[in-house]
Each structure stands twice: as structure tokens, then as C-alpha cells.
Short mmCIF file of C-alpha atoms in Angstrom, two decimals:
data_model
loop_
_atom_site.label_atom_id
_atom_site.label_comp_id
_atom_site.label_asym_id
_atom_site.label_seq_id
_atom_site.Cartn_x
_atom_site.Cartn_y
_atom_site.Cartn_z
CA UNK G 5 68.17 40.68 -55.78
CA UNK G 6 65.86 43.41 -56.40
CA UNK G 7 64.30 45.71 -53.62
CA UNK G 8 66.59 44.75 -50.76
CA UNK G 9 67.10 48.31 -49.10
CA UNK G 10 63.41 48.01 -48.12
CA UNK G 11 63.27 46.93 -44.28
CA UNK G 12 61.93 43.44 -45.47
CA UNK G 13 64.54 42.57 -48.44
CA UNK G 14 67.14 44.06 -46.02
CA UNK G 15 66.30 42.50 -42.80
CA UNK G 16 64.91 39.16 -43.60
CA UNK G 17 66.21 38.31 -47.26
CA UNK G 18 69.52 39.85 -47.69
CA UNK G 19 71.32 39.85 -44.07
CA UNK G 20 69.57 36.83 -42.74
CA UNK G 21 69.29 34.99 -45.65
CA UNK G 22 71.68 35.16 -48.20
CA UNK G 23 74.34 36.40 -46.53
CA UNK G 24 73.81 33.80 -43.67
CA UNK G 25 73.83 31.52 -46.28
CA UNK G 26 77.30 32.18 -47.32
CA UNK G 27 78.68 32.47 -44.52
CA UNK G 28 77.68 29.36 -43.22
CA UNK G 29 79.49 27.86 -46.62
CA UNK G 30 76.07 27.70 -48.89
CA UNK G 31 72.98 25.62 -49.28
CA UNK G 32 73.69 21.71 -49.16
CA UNK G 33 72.26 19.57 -51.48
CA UNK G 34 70.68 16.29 -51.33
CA UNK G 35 73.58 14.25 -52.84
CA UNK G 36 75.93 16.32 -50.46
CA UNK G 37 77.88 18.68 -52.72
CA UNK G 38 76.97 23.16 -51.77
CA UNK G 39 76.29 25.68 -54.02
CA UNK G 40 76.81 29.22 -53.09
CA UNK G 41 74.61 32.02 -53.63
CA UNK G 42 76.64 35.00 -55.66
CA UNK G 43 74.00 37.70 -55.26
CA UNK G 44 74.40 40.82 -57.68
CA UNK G 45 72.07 44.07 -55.53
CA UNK G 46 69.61 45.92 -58.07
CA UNK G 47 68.21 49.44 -56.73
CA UNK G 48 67.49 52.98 -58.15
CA UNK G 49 70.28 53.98 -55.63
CA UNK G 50 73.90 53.19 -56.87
CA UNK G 51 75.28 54.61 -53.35
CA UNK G 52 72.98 53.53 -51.71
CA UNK G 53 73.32 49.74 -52.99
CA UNK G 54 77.17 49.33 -53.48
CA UNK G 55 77.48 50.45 -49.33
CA UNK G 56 74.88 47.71 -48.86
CA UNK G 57 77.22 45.42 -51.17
CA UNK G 58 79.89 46.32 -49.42
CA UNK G 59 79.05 46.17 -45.84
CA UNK G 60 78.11 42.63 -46.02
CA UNK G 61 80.76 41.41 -48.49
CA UNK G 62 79.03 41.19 -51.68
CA UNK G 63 80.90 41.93 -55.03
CA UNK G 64 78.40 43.39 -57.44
CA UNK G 65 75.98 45.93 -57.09
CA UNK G 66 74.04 47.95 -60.20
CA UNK G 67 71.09 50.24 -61.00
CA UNK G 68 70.29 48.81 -64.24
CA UNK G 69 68.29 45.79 -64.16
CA UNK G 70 68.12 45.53 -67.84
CA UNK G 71 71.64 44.78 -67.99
CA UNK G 72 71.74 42.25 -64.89
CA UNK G 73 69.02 40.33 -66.98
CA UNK G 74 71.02 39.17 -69.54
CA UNK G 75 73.86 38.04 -67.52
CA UNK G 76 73.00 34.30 -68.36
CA UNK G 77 75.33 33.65 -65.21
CA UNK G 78 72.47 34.86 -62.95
CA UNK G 79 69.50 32.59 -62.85
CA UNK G 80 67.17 33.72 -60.36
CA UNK G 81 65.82 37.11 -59.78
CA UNK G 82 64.62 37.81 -56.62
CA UNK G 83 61.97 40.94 -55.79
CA UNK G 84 61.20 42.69 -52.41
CA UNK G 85 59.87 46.05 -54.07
CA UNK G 86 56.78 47.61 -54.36
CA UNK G 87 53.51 45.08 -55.03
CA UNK G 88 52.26 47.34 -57.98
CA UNK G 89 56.14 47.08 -59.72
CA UNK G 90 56.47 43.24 -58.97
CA UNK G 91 54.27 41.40 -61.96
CA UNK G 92 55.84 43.64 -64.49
CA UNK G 93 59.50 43.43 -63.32
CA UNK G 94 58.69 38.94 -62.41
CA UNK G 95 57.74 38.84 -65.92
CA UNK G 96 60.49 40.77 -67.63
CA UNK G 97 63.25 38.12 -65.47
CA UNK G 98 60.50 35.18 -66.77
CA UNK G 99 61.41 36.24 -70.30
CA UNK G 100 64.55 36.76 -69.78
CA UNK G 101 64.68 32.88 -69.03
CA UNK G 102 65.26 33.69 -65.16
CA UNK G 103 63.35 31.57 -62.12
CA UNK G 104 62.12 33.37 -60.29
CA UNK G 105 61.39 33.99 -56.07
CA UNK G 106 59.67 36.78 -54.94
CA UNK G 107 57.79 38.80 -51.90
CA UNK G 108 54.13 38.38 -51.88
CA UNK G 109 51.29 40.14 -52.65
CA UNK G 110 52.94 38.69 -56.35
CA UNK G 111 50.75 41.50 -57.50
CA UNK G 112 48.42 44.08 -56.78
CA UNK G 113 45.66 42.18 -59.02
CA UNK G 114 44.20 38.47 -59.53
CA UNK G 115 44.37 38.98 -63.20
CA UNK G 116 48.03 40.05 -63.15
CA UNK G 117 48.99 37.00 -60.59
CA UNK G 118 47.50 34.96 -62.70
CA UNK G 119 48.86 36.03 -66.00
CA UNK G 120 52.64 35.98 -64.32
CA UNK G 121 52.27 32.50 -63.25
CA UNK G 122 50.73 31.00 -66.42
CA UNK G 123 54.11 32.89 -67.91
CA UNK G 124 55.86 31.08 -65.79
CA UNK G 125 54.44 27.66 -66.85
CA UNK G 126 54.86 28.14 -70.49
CA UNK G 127 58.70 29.33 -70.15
CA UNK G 128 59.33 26.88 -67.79
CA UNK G 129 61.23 28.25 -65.49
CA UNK G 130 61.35 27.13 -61.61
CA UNK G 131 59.34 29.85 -59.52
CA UNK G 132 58.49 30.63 -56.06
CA UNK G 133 56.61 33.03 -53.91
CA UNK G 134 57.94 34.02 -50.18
CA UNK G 135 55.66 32.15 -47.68
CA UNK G 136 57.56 33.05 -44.29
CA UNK G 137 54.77 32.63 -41.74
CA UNK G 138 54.74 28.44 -42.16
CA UNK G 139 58.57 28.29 -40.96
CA UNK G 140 57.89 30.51 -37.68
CA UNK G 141 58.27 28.19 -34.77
CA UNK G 142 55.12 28.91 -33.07
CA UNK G 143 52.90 27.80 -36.46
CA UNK G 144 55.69 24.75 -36.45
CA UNK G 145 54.23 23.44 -33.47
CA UNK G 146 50.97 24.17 -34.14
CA UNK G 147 51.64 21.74 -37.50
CA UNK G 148 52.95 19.02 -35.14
CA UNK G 149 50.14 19.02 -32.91
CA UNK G 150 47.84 18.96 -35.73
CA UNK G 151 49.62 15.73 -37.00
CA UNK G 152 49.90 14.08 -33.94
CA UNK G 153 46.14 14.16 -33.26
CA UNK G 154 46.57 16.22 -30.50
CA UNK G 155 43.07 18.60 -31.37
CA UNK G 156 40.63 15.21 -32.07
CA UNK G 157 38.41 16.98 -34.64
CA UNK G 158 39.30 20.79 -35.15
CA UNK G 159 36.51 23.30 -34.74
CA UNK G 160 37.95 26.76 -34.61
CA UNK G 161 40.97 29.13 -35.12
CA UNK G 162 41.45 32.50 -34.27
CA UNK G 163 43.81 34.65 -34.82
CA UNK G 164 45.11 38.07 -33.38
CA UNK G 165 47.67 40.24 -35.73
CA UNK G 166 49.02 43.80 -35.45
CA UNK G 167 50.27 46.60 -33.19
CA UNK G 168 50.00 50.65 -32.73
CA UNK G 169 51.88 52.14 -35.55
CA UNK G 170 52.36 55.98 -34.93
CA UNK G 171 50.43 58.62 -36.57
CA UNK G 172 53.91 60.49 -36.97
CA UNK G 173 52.30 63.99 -35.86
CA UNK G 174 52.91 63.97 -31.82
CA UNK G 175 56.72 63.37 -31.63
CA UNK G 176 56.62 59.32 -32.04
CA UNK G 177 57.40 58.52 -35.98
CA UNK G 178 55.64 55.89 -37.65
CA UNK G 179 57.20 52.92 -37.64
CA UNK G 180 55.75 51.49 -41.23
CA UNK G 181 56.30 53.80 -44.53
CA UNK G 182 53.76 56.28 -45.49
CA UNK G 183 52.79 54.44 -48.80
CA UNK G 184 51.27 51.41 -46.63
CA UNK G 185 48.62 53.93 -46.04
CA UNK G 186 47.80 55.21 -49.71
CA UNK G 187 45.65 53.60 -52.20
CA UNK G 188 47.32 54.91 -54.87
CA UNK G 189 50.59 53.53 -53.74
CA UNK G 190 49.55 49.74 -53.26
CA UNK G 191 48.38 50.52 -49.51
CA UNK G 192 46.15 48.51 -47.38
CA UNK G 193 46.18 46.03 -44.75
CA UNK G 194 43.46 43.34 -46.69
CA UNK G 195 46.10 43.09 -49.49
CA UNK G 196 48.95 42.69 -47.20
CA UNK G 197 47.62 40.05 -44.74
CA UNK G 198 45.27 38.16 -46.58
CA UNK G 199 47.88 36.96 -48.80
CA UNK G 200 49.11 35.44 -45.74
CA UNK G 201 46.43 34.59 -44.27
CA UNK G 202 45.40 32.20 -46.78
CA UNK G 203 48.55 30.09 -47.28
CA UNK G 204 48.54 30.02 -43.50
CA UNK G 205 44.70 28.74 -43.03
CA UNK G 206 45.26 26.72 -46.65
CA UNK G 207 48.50 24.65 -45.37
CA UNK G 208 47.56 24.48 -41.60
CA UNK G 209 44.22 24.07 -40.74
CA UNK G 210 41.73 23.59 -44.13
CA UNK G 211 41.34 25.18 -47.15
CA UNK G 212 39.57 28.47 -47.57
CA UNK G 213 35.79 28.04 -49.36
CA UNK G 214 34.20 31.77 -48.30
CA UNK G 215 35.24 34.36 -46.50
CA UNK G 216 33.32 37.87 -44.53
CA UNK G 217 35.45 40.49 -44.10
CA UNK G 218 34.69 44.04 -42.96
CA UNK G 219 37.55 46.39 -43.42
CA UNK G 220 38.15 50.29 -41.86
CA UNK G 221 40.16 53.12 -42.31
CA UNK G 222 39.98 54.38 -38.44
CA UNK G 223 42.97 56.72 -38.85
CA UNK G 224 42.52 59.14 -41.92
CA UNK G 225 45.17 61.27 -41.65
CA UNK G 226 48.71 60.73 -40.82
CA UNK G 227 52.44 62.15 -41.37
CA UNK G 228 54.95 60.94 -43.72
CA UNK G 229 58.62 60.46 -43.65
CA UNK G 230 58.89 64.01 -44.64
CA UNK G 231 56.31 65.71 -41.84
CA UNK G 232 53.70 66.10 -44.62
CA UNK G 233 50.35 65.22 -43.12
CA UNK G 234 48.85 63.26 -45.77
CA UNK G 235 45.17 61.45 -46.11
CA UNK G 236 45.36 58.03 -45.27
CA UNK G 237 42.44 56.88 -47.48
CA UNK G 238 43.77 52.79 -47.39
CA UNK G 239 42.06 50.20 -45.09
CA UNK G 240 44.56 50.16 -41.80
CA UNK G 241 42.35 46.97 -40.11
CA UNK G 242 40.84 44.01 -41.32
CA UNK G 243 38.15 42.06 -39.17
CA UNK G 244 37.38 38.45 -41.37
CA UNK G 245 35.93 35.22 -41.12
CA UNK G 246 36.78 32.21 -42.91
CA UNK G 247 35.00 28.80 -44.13
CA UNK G 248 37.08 25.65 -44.10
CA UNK G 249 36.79 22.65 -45.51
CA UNK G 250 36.15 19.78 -42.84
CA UNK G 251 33.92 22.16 -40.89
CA UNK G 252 36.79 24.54 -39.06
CA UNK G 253 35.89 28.45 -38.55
CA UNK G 254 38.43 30.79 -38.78
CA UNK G 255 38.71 34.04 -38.01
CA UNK G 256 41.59 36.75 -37.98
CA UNK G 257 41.76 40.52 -36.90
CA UNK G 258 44.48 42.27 -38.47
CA UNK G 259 45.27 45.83 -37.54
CA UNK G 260 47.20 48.80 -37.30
CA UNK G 261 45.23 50.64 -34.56
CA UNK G 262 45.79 47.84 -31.96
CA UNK G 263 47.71 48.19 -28.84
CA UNK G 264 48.73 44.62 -27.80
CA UNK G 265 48.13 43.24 -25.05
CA UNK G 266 48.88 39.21 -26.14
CA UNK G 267 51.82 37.13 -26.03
CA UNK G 268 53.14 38.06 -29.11
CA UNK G 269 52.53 40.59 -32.39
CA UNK G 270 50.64 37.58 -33.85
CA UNK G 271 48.68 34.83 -31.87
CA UNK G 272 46.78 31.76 -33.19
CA UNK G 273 44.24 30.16 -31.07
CA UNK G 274 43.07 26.42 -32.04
CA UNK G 275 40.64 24.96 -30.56
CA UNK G 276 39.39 21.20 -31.03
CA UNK G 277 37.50 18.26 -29.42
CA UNK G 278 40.65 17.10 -27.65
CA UNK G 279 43.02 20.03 -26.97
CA UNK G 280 43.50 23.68 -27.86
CA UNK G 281 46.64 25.37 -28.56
CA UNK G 282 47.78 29.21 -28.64
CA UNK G 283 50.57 30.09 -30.47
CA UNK G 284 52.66 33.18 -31.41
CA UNK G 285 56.27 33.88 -33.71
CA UNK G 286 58.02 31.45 -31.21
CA UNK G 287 56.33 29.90 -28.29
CA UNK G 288 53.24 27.83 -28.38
CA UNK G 289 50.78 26.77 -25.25
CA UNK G 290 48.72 23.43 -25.11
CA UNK G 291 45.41 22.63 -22.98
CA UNK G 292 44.38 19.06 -23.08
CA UNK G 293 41.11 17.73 -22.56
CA UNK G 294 42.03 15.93 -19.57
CA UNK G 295 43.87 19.59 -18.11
CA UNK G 296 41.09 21.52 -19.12
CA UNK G 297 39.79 23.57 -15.91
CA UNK G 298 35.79 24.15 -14.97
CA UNK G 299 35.34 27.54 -14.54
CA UNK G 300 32.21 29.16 -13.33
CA UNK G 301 30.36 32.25 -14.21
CA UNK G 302 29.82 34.68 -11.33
CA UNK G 303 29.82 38.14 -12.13
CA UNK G 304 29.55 38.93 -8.49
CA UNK G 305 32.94 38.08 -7.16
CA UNK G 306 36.32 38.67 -8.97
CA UNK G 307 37.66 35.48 -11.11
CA UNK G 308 40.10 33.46 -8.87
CA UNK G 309 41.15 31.83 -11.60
CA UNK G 310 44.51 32.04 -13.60
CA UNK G 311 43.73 30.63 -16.84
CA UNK G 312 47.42 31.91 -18.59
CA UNK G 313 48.46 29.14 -15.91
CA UNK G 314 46.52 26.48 -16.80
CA UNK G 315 48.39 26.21 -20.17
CA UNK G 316 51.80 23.78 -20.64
CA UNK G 317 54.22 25.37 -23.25
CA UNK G 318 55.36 22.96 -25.85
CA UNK G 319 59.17 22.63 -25.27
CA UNK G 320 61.91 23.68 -28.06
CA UNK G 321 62.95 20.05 -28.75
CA UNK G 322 64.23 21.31 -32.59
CA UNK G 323 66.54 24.05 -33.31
CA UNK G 324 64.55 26.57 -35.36
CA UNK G 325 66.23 28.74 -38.05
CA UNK G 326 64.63 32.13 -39.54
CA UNK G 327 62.07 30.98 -41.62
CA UNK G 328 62.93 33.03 -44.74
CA UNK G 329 66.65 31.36 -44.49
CA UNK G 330 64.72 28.14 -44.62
CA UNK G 331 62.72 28.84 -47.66
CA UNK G 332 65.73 30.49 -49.29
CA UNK G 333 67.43 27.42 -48.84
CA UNK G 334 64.62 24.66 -50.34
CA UNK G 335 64.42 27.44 -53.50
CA UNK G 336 67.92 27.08 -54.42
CA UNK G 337 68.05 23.52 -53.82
CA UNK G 338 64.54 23.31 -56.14
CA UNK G 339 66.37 25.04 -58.58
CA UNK G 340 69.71 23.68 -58.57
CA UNK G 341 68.74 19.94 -57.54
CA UNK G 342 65.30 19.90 -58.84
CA UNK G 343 64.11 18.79 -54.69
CA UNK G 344 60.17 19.25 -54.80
CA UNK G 345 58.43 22.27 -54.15
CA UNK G 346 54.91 23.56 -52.77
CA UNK G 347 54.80 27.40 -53.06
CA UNK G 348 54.88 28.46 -56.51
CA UNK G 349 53.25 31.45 -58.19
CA UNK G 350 50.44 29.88 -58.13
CA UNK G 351 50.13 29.74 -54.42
CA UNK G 352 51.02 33.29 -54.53
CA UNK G 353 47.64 34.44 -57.08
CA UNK G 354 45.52 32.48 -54.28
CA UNK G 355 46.54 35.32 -51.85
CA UNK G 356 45.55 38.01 -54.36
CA UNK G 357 42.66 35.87 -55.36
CA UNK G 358 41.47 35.65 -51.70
CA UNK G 359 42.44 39.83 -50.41
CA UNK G 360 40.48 40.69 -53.68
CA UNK G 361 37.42 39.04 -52.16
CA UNK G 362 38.01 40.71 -48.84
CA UNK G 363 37.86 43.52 -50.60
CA UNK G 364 35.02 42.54 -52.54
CA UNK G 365 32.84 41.02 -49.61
CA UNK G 366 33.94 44.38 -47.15
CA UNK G 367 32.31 46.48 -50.37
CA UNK G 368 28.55 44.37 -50.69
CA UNK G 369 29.06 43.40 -47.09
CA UNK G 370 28.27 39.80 -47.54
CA UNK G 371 29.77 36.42 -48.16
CA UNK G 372 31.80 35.36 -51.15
CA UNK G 373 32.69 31.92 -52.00
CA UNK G 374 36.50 31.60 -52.75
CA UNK G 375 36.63 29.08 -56.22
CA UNK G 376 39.66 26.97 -57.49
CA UNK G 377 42.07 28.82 -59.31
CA UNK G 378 42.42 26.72 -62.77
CA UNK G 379 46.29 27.58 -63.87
#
């Protein structure tokens, strides 16, 4: 496990992943028997690491990754680093005869993501890219209603991500690292979100033929982890639109200079002939056609009208784990029992294929048709 002192690879795939995985006596398989996860911690920070290791009762811990590659022992390698690192070190484990699972963006270019997954094929080695946002409850439900019929014919989804993150120069630090906000260092919110905005729209609600986006940069200065005020020179929102197959518009803010004033850091809003549902992480909301109120416009007197009320939540009938645990878990079993999987590196270049063109499209400001990716 490589890059797991970052607050992702700590929070979500080492404590309430792996080591939830152990201690809950490993992953089950399909013909009953476990296997355990025996994670070895890779960093630049041998201290650093081995308290990690330590802390949450794992043996091994190293600094060199060269090494940890030929253990033959070890057969995945997992990455949570930095997106301009990750094709490089994916396609040292790949040749190394490693699967491999990693964070996405899987790189910081379509022509890298691409080259690391056709790698992949011809070594044949199992592979995987982290798809977290199709396990939260909220998008769970949302995938339910979809397949119950519950929206008729879908027309529209819209989607609200982000919150205020701190300049760092009036006494509230930021809460994400400096380098988010450098384009030298990987930053920028397109490459970040898009990547998950496209397995999201892709898997959920129709896949993605065009997309508008218009990015910004509203904050150009901030302060580091150091007090250094630095120029902030990467895009910090995102304002696209999306084309769907089956006729479905899509469209998804995604900032860092929103205060939030939602249900939830994320929302989804879906909207068809025959009901509409809003969803965030957890919860979820429902309007049938039946329910659906007949409000009137009159600017003249205030709205007397509670629409928030007019919504039924859809009840927690399933218990629903951490959705990286649950990923974690169908990887190992794909690698150890063969089960099928869905999101391979190839899923992963379709996110760098489709932030590049919301680059692309926020440079000519105009449309840009997003083709198949032949791997």
C-alpha cells in the first residue's frame, strides 16, 4: 500500500478498509473459505510509516518500494499518492507481475491512462481503479429507483458538489493541501471531479457523448501549510454540462468557493416523467407524480409553500458499509476468486479522457464530443 499517510489512503483505504477488513476476519469468498489482507505500508517516511504500522497492528512497513516489488508474496500494489507519480509507479508493480488497485485520476494524462492500462492487458494482471462514489448510500438508492421504474423516462440530473475551503491567511487553515491548488503539482478541480463525475453519470444515469464546461480560478492567491502565500494559478470550480445517451441532461457544479447551503457536501437531483429524487452521501428524497404539489408564481406575496416537505425520504431498509470497504472487498475476491469485475483501468482513462475535454472545451469554450476509448 503506497501513499496511505495522505488523508484519503489513511482515512478511507487503510483504517476503514483494510484494517476493517481484518478485523472483521477477512474478505469471504464465494465458495465460503477468507483470505486475509497482509498489507506491507510504502512511504518516503520510515517514522512516519512504521507508527502508522504500528498503531493499527500491521507488521511491515518500508521506504523502498523497489524492494517490496519483488516480494513475489505480495500481489497487489495499491496507490493513494500523487496523480502525476501514479502511471509511472502502476506500471513499475505491472511489470513487476503485480495487480494492481489504485486512486483515480490513474494519471494526470489520457495518453499515460491509456498506455498503463493497455500494460495491464498484455501482462495480464487483474487491475482496478477506486470508484467510491457508486457504493455511497444516497447514489445506492438513486440506482434502485432507477431500476424499479420509479423516474418513467429520465430527463435531467443535476448535481451540486463542494464546500468553502479556507484561504489559510485570516486565522482559519485550509482544510485541503496547498498542491490541490498548483498546476505544477497536479492541481485542479476539472481533473479531480470529472474523473468522478463520469463513472457516476456513465453507471447511473447514461453514458457521457459531449460535454461544456467552463472552469475558474476565483481565488488566486492562498497560504500553504507553511504560511507561504503562494499563487493559486489551478482551476478551484468547475461549472459543466453533460450529453447522455437516451436523451438525459446533466449537469454538475463542482467547487471550492461554495458555502453550502444543501443537504449534504454533494447532492444529486433526478428528475423524470414519473418521479424525481434528491440525493446526497446518505439520505435520498422521492417526489412522485401523484405527490407532486401545484405551486403558483406570485412574486407579490411570500411563498407559503414548504417544498423540503413535500419530499418522502427513502427508508434505510439495507445496512450500508463504507463504500471503499466494499470495493476493497470485490478486488480481492476478483483477484483471489476470479468473481467478475466492472472498474478496471480502463474505466479509470475514461475519467482522464473526459477532465481532459473539460479542460479542452473550458479553453475554445465550446462543445466537445466525448468518443469510445478503443483499449
Amino acid at each position: 500500500m503506497h501513499g496511505v499517510t495522505g488523508r484519503m489512503g489513511l482515512n478511507q483505504h487503510l483504517v476503514r478498509s483494510i484494517v476493517a477488513i481484518r478485523r472483521q476476519g477477512g474478505v469471504t469468498l464465494p465458495n465460503g473459505d477468507k483470505v486475509m489482507p497482509d498489507p506491507i505500508l510504502v512511504g518516503r517516511n520510515a517514522e512516519k510509516i512504521a507508527a502508522l504500522a504500528s498503531e493499527h497492528g500491521i507488521e511491515r512497513s518500508t521506504t523502498d518500494l523497489d524492494a517490496a516489488l519483488k516480494n513475489p508474496a505480495d500481489t497487489v500494489f495499491f496507490d493513494a499518492a500523487t496523480t502525476q507519480m501514479r502511471a509511472e509507479l502502476l506500471s513499475r508493480a505491472i511489470q513487476a507481475g503485480k495487480h494492481v488497485y489504485a486512486e483515480k485520476p490513474v494519471a494526470d494524462s489520457l495518453d499515460k491512462a491509456i498506455a498503463v492500462a493497455k500494460l495491464a492487458k498484455a501482462k495480464g494482471v487483474k487491475n482496478g481503479i477506486v470508484q467510491d462514489k457508486l457504493s455511497l448510500p444516497g447514489l445506492r438508492k438513486i440506482k434502485m429507483l432507477r431500476d424499479s421504474g420509479f423516474f418513467g423516462r429520465m430527463l435531467s440530473v443535476r448535481g451540486e458538489f463542494g464546500y468553502w475551503v479556507f484561504e489559510g491567511d485570516w486565522g482559519q487553515p485550509a482544510q485541503r493541501p496547498s498542491w490541490n491548488y498548483r498546476k505544477a503539482d497536479g492541481g485542479g478541480i476539472i481533473i479531480d471531479m470529472l474523473c468522478h463525475w463520469r463513472y457516476v453519470l456513465d453507471h447511473l444515469f447514461g453514458k457521457v457523448k459531449a460535454v461544456s464546461c467552463l472552469g475558474a480560478t476565483h481565488i488566486p492567491n492562498r497560504v500553504d501549510e507553511n504560511g507561504k502565500t503562494y499563487a493559486a494559478d489551478s482551476d478551484d470550480a468547475a461549472y459543466a454540462t453533460f450529453e447522455l445517451e437516451g436523451g438525459v441532461i446533466a449537469h454538475i457544479n463542482s467547487s471550492w468557493c461554495v458555502r453550502v447551503r444543501r443537504d449534504d457536501l454533494v447532492t444529486f437531483q433526478v428528475d423524470g416523467t414519473h418521479g424525481s429524487a434528491v440525493a446526497g452521501l446518505s439520505k435520498c428524497f422521492t417526489q412522485h407524480r401523484v405527490n407532486t404539489p401545484r405551486p403558483v408564481w406570485n412574486p407579490d406575496v411570500p411563498q407559503s409553500m414548504n417544498f423540503v416537505d413535500q419530499w418522502e425520504e427513502v427508508p434505510d431498509n439495507l445496512t450500508y458499509e463504507n463504500g471503499f470497504k466494499i470495493q476493497w472487498e470485490d478486488f480481492i475476491r476478483h483477484v483471489v476468486a476470479g468473481t467478475p469485475w466492472t472498474f478496471d483501468l480502463v474505466e479509470g482513462a475514461k475519467g482522464v479522457q473526459l477532465a481532459e475535454l473539460g479542460i479542452k472545451s473550458w479553453q475554445e469554450r465550446r462543445w466537445l464530443d466525448v468518443p469510445d476509448l478503443k483499449i
